[in-house]
Amino acid sequence: RCLMSDHPKFVHLHVRTVMSFYQSVICVPPLVHTLRMRHFDACAVTDRGNVLAAPFFCREALDRGVKPIVGCEIDVHDVAYYGGAEPRPVGKPRPLVLLVQNDEGWQNLCLIFEQSAPGPVPWITMQMLKHHTHGLIGISRCINSDGDAVKEVWNFPTYDTESAARKMAAAFRPGHFFVELLRREGCGDEAVTGELLAIARRNDIPVVATADCRALHVNELWLLDVLHRLRDGRIEDGARQAEAGVLLTA
């Protein structure tokens, strides 16, 4: 998504950097420079599965007068137990963005990483999550992640999504969990957004709009598409540029 205003009231709460490997082309120094030039007062960096960019982002942002918000994106899995063994993930995960609100939140985020199951993206169970949410703000679409928003439109799992939204909201303090509304051109997000709004209203859960930014400028989308191809092992023609959020346009 492109934001043209020089005095935006919008604060980006879902931004990935190059530390989200193969998923973003945003580097910290140009990110902070762009935020400052466009008069953004604050921004959250929420890399997938890690907080490696946090020290660099905080230092650069504070030096330039931008409020840094530390966060990350992890997966929340349903699990099953087989014969008393360790829990195994069932189905597809639901991505969850966690934003650090204070020192207690940072400590809890560290505990979540300590207790998360290893993998390309750390994942936790809902049971683990609910013990470590103080000082954290949660943002999620509550949808099973399959990397294909179009499938979400045609096979939108309303019951499962609503149940997940209630469980996630219950894991956080009141007012500290938000249903994420995301708009990506050409990905059918409008239909999903309508369903998510209805779920949020029925369950009295606040909503927040994000862009899931992975590029600073529209002229960087070709590079992001190359990263997607490398990640997925795809060499055929075609583009997935519409799937990426754009922080700002040139």
CSV table of C-alpha atoms in Angstrom, one decimal:
chain,number,residue,atom,x,y,z
A,1,ARG,CA,0.0,0.0,0.0
A,2,CYS,CA,1.3,3.5,-0.8
A,3,LEU,CA,0.8,6.4,1.5
A,4,MET,CA,1.3,9.8,-0.2
A,5,SER,CA,0.6,12.2,2.7
A,6,ASP,CA,3.5,14.2,4.1
A,7,HIS,CA,1.7,14.4,7.5
A,8,PRO,CA,0.3,10.9,8.0
A,9,LYS,CA,-1.8,10.0,11.1
A,10,PHE,CA,-1.2,6.4,10.3
A,11,VAL,CA,1.4,4.4,12.2
A,12,HIS,CA,2.8,1.3,10.6
A,13,LEU,CA,2.5,-1.6,13.0
A,14,HIS,CA,3.4,-4.5,10.7
A,15,VAL,CA,6.7,-3.9,8.9
A,16,ARG,CA,9.2,-6.6,7.9
A,17,THR,CA,12.9,-5.9,7.2
A,18,VAL,CA,15.5,-8.0,5.5
A,19,MET,CA,15.8,-10.0,8.7
A,20,SER,CA,12.6,-11.7,7.6
A,21,PHE,CA,14.6,-13.8,5.2
A,22,TYR,CA,13.3,-13.9,1.6
A,23,GLN,CA,10.2,-11.9,2.6
A,24,SER,CA,11.3,-8.2,2.6
A,25,VAL,CA,13.7,-5.8,0.9
A,26,ILE,CA,13.5,-3.2,3.6
A,27,CYS,CA,16.8,-2.3,5.3
A,28,VAL,CA,16.8,-0.4,8.6
A,29,PRO,CA,18.8,2.8,7.7
A,30,PRO,CA,16.6,3.7,4.6
A,31,LEU,CA,13.5,2.7,6.5
A,32,VAL,CA,14.2,5.2,9.3
A,33,HIS,CA,15.3,7.9,6.7
A,34,THR,CA,12.0,7.4,4.8
A,35,LEU,CA,10.0,7.6,8.0
A,36,ARG,CA,11.7,10.8,9.0
A,37,MET,CA,11.3,12.4,5.6
A,38,ARG,CA,7.6,11.5,5.5
A,39,HIS,CA,7.0,12.8,9.1
A,40,PHE,CA,6.1,9.5,10.6
A,41,ASP,CA,6.4,9.8,14.4
A,42,ALA,CA,6.6,6.1,15.1
A,43,CYS,CA,6.8,2.7,13.5
A,44,ALA,CA,6.9,-1.0,14.5
A,45,VAL,CA,9.3,-3.5,13.1
A,46,THR,CA,7.8,-7.0,13.2
A,47,ASP,CA,10.1,-9.5,11.5
A,48,ARG,CA,8.9,-13.0,11.0
A,49,GLY,CA,10.2,-15.3,13.7
A,50,ASN,CA,13.0,-13.1,15.1
A,51,VAL,CA,13.9,-9.7,16.6
A,52,LEU,CA,17.3,-9.4,15.0
A,53,ALA,CA,16.7,-6.0,13.6
A,54,ALA,CA,15.5,-4.5,16.9
A,55,PRO,CA,18.8,-3.2,18.3
A,56,PHE,CA,19.7,-1.5,15.0
A,57,PHE,CA,16.2,-0.1,14.4
A,58,CYS,CA,15.9,1.3,18.0
A,59,ARG,CA,19.3,3.0,17.7
A,60,GLU,CA,18.7,4.5,14.3
A,61,ALA,CA,15.1,5.5,15.1
A,62,LEU,CA,15.9,7.2,18.3
A,63,ASP,CA,18.8,9.1,16.7
A,64,ARG,CA,16.4,10.4,14.1
A,65,GLY,CA,13.5,11.3,16.4
A,66,VAL,CA,11.3,8.4,15.4
A,67,LYS,CA,9.7,6.3,18.2
A,68,PRO,CA,10.6,2.6,17.7
A,69,ILE,CA,8.1,-0.1,18.5
A,70,VAL,CA,9.7,-3.5,18.9
A,71,GLY,CA,7.8,-6.6,17.8
A,72,CYS,CA,7.8,-9.8,15.8
A,73,GLU,CA,5.5,-12.2,14.1
A,74,ILE,CA,5.2,-15.8,15.3
A,75,ASP,CA,2.8,-18.7,14.6
A,76,VAL,CA,0.2,-20.0,16.9
A,77,HIS,CA,-0.6,-23.7,16.4
A,78,ASP,CA,-3.4,-26.0,17.5
A,79,VAL,CA,-1.8,-29.1,18.9
A,80,ALA,CA,-2.7,-32.7,19.5
A,81,TYR,CA,-1.2,-35.2,22.0
A,82,TYR,CA,-0.5,-38.8,20.8
A,83,GLY,CA,0.1,-41.4,23.5
A,84,GLY,CA,1.5,-38.9,26.1
A,85,ALA,CA,4.2,-37.7,23.7
A,86,GLU,CA,5.2,-34.1,23.1
A,87,PRO,CA,2.4,-32.0,21.5
A,88,ARG,CA,2.4,-32.0,17.7
A,89,PRO,CA,1.1,-29.2,15.6
A,90,VAL,CA,-2.2,-29.8,13.9
A,91,GLY,CA,-3.3,-28.0,10.7
A,92,LYS,CA,-1.9,-24.7,9.5
A,93,PRO,CA,-0.7,-22.0,11.9
A,94,ARG,CA,-2.2,-18.6,12.5
A,95,PRO,CA,0.3,-15.8,12.3
A,96,LEU,CA,0.3,-13.4,15.3
A,97,VAL,CA,2.1,-10.1,15.5
A,98,LEU,CA,3.3,-9.2,19.0
A,99,LEU,CA,4.2,-5.6,19.9
A,100,VAL,CA,6.2,-4.8,23.0
A,101,GLN,CA,4.5,-2.3,25.2
A,102,ASN,CA,7.0,-2.1,28.2
A,103,ASP,CA,9.8,-4.0,30.0
A,104,GLU,CA,7.5,-6.7,31.1
A,105,GLY,CA,6.4,-7.2,27.5
A,106,TRP,CA,10.0,-7.6,26.4
A,107,GLN,CA,10.6,-10.2,29.1
A,108,ASN,CA,7.5,-12.1,28.1
A,109,LEU,CA,8.5,-11.9,24.4
A,110,CYS,CA,11.9,-13.4,25.3
A,111,LEU,CA,10.1,-16.2,27.3
A,112,ILE,CA,7.9,-16.9,24.3
A,113,PHE,CA,10.9,-17.4,22.2
A,114,GLU,CA,12.5,-19.6,24.8
A,115,GLN,CA,9.4,-21.9,25.0
A,116,SER,CA,8.6,-21.8,21.3
A,117,ALA,CA,9.1,-24.9,19.1
A,118,PRO,CA,12.1,-24.8,16.8
A,119,GLY,CA,11.6,-24.3,13.1
A,120,PRO,CA,11.9,-21.8,10.3
A,121,VAL,CA,9.3,-19.7,12.2
A,122,PRO,CA,9.0,-20.3,16.0
A,123,TRP,CA,5.6,-21.5,16.9
A,124,ILE,CA,3.7,-21.7,20.2
A,125,THR,CA,0.5,-23.1,21.5
A,126,MET,CA,-2.4,-21.0,22.7
A,127,GLN,CA,-1.8,-22.5,26.2
A,128,MET,CA,1.8,-21.1,26.1
A,129,LEU,CA,0.7,-17.8,24.8
A,130,LYS,CA,-1.8,-16.9,27.5
A,131,HIS,CA,0.8,-17.2,30.2
A,132,HIS,CA,3.1,-14.6,28.6
A,133,THR,CA,1.0,-11.7,27.2
A,134,HIS,CA,1.3,-9.1,29.9
A,135,GLY,CA,3.0,-6.0,28.4
A,136,LEU,CA,2.3,-7.2,24.9
A,137,ILE,CA,-0.2,-6.2,22.2
A,138,GLY,CA,-1.4,-8.8,19.8
A,139,ILE,CA,-2.5,-8.3,16.2
A,140,SER,CA,-3.8,-11.2,14.0
A,141,ARG,CA,-6.2,-11.9,11.2
A,142,CYS,CA,-6.9,-15.2,13.0
A,143,ILE,CA,-6.8,-17.0,9.6
A,144,ASN,CA,-4.9,-20.2,8.9
A,145,SER,CA,-1.8,-19.2,7.0
A,146,ASP,CA,-1.5,-20.9,3.6
A,147,GLY,CA,0.2,-18.1,1.7
A,148,ASP,CA,-2.8,-17.7,-0.7
A,149,ALA,CA,-5.3,-14.9,0.2
A,150,VAL,CA,-7.6,-15.9,-2.7
A,151,LYS,CA,-8.2,-19.3,-1.1
A,152,GLU,CA,-9.2,-17.5,2.1
A,153,VAL,CA,-11.9,-15.7,0.2
A,154,TRP,CA,-13.5,-18.7,-1.4
A,155,ASN,CA,-13.1,-21.0,1.5
A,156,PHE,CA,-13.3,-18.6,4.4
A,157,PRO,CA,-13.4,-20.7,7.6
A,158,THR,CA,-15.8,-18.4,9.5
A,159,TYR,CA,-16.4,-20.7,12.4
A,160,ASP,CA,-12.7,-21.6,12.9
A,161,THR,CA,-11.6,-18.0,12.5
A,162,GLU,CA,-14.2,-16.7,15.0
A,163,SER,CA,-13.2,-19.3,17.5
A,164,ALA,CA,-9.5,-18.4,17.1
A,165,ALA,CA,-10.3,-14.7,17.5
A,166,ARG,CA,-12.1,-15.4,20.8
A,167,LYS,CA,-9.2,-17.6,22.1
A,168,MET,CA,-6.6,-15.0,21.1
A,169,ALA,CA,-8.5,-12.1,22.6
A,170,ALA,CA,-9.0,-14.1,25.9
A,171,ALA,CA,-5.2,-14.7,26.1
A,172,PHE,CA,-4.5,-10.9,26.3
A,173,ARG,CA,-5.6,-8.2,28.7
A,174,PRO,CA,-8.8,-6.4,27.7
A,175,GLY,CA,-8.1,-4.0,24.8
A,176,HIS,CA,-4.7,-5.5,24.1
A,177,PHE,CA,-5.7,-7.8,21.2
A,178,PHE,CA,-6.7,-6.5,17.8
A,179,VAL,CA,-8.1,-8.2,14.7
A,180,GLU,CA,-5.9,-7.2,11.8
A,181,LEU,CA,-7.4,-5.7,8.6
A,182,LEU,CA,-5.1,-5.9,5.6
A,183,ARG,CA,-5.6,-4.7,2.1
A,184,ARG,CA,-3.5,-5.9,-0.7
A,185,GLU,CA,-4.5,-5.0,-4.2
A,186,GLY,CA,-5.7,-8.0,-6.3
A,187,CYS,CA,-5.6,-10.5,-3.5
A,188,GLY,CA,-9.3,-10.4,-2.6
A,189,ASP,CA,-8.7,-8.9,0.9
A,190,GLU,CA,-11.9,-6.8,0.7
A,191,ALA,CA,-14.1,-9.9,1.1
A,192,VAL,CA,-12.0,-11.2,3.9
A,193,THR,CA,-12.0,-7.8,5.6
A,194,GLY,CA,-15.8,-7.8,5.7
A,195,GLU,CA,-15.9,-11.2,7.4
A,196,LEU,CA,-13.3,-10.1,9.9
A,197,LEU,CA,-15.1,-6.9,10.7
A,198,ALA,CA,-18.3,-8.9,11.4
A,199,ILE,CA,-16.4,-11.3,13.7
A,200,ALA,CA,-14.7,-8.4,15.6
A,201,ARG,CA,-18.1,-6.7,16.1
A,202,ARG,CA,-19.8,-9.8,17.3
A,203,ASN,CA,-17.1,-10.5,19.8
A,204,ASP,CA,-16.4,-6.9,20.8
A,205,ILE,CA,-12.7,-7.1,19.6
A,206,PRO,CA,-11.1,-3.9,18.4
A,207,VAL,CA,-9.6,-3.8,14.9
A,208,VAL,CA,-6.4,-2.2,13.5
A,209,ALA,CA,-5.5,-1.6,9.8
A,210,THR,CA,-2.0,-2.6,8.7
A,211,ALA,CA,-0.1,-2.8,5.4
A,212,ASP,CA,2.2,-5.8,6.1
A,213,CYS,CA,5.0,-3.7,4.5
A,214,ARG,CA,7.9,-5.5,2.8
A,215,ALA,CA,9.2,-2.7,0.5
A,216,LEU,CA,9.7,1.0,0.9
A,217,HIS,CA,9.0,2.1,-2.7
A,218,VAL,CA,6.9,0.6,-5.6
A,219,ASN,CA,10.1,0.4,-7.7
A,220,GLU,CA,11.4,-2.2,-5.3
A,221,LEU,CA,8.6,-4.7,-5.8
A,222,TRP,CA,10.5,-6.4,-8.6
A,223,LEU,CA,13.3,-7.3,-6.2
A,224,LEU,CA,10.7,-8.5,-3.7
A,225,ASP,CA,9.3,-10.8,-6.4
A,226,VAL,CA,12.7,-12.2,-7.0
A,227,LEU,CA,13.1,-13.0,-3.3
A,228,HIS,CA,9.7,-14.8,-3.4
A,229,ARG,CA,10.7,-16.8,-6.3
A,230,LEU,CA,14.0,-17.9,-4.6
A,231,ARG,CA,12.1,-18.7,-1.5
A,232,ASP,CA,9.5,-20.8,-3.3
A,233,GLY,CA,11.8,-22.3,-5.9
A,234,ARG,CA,9.7,-20.8,-8.7
A,235,ILE,CA,11.2,-19.9,-12.0
A,236,GLU,CA,8.1,-19.4,-14.1
A,237,ASP,CA,6.9,-16.1,-15.3
A,238,GLY,CA,4.3,-14.1,-13.4
A,239,ALA,CA,4.4,-11.8,-10.4
A,240,ARG,CA,3.1,-11.7,-6.9
A,241,GLN,CA,3.9,-8.0,-6.4
A,242,ALA,CA,0.4,-7.3,-5.2
A,243,GLU,CA,0.9,-9.4,-2.1
A,244,ALA,CA,3.4,-7.0,-0.6
A,245,GLY,CA,2.6,-3.9,1.3
A,246,VAL,CA,4.6,-0.8,0.3
A,247,LEU,CA,5.5,1.6,3.1
A,248,LEU,CA,5.9,4.7,0.9
A,249,THR,CA,6.1,5.5,-2.7
A,250,ALA,CA,8.9,7.6,-4.3
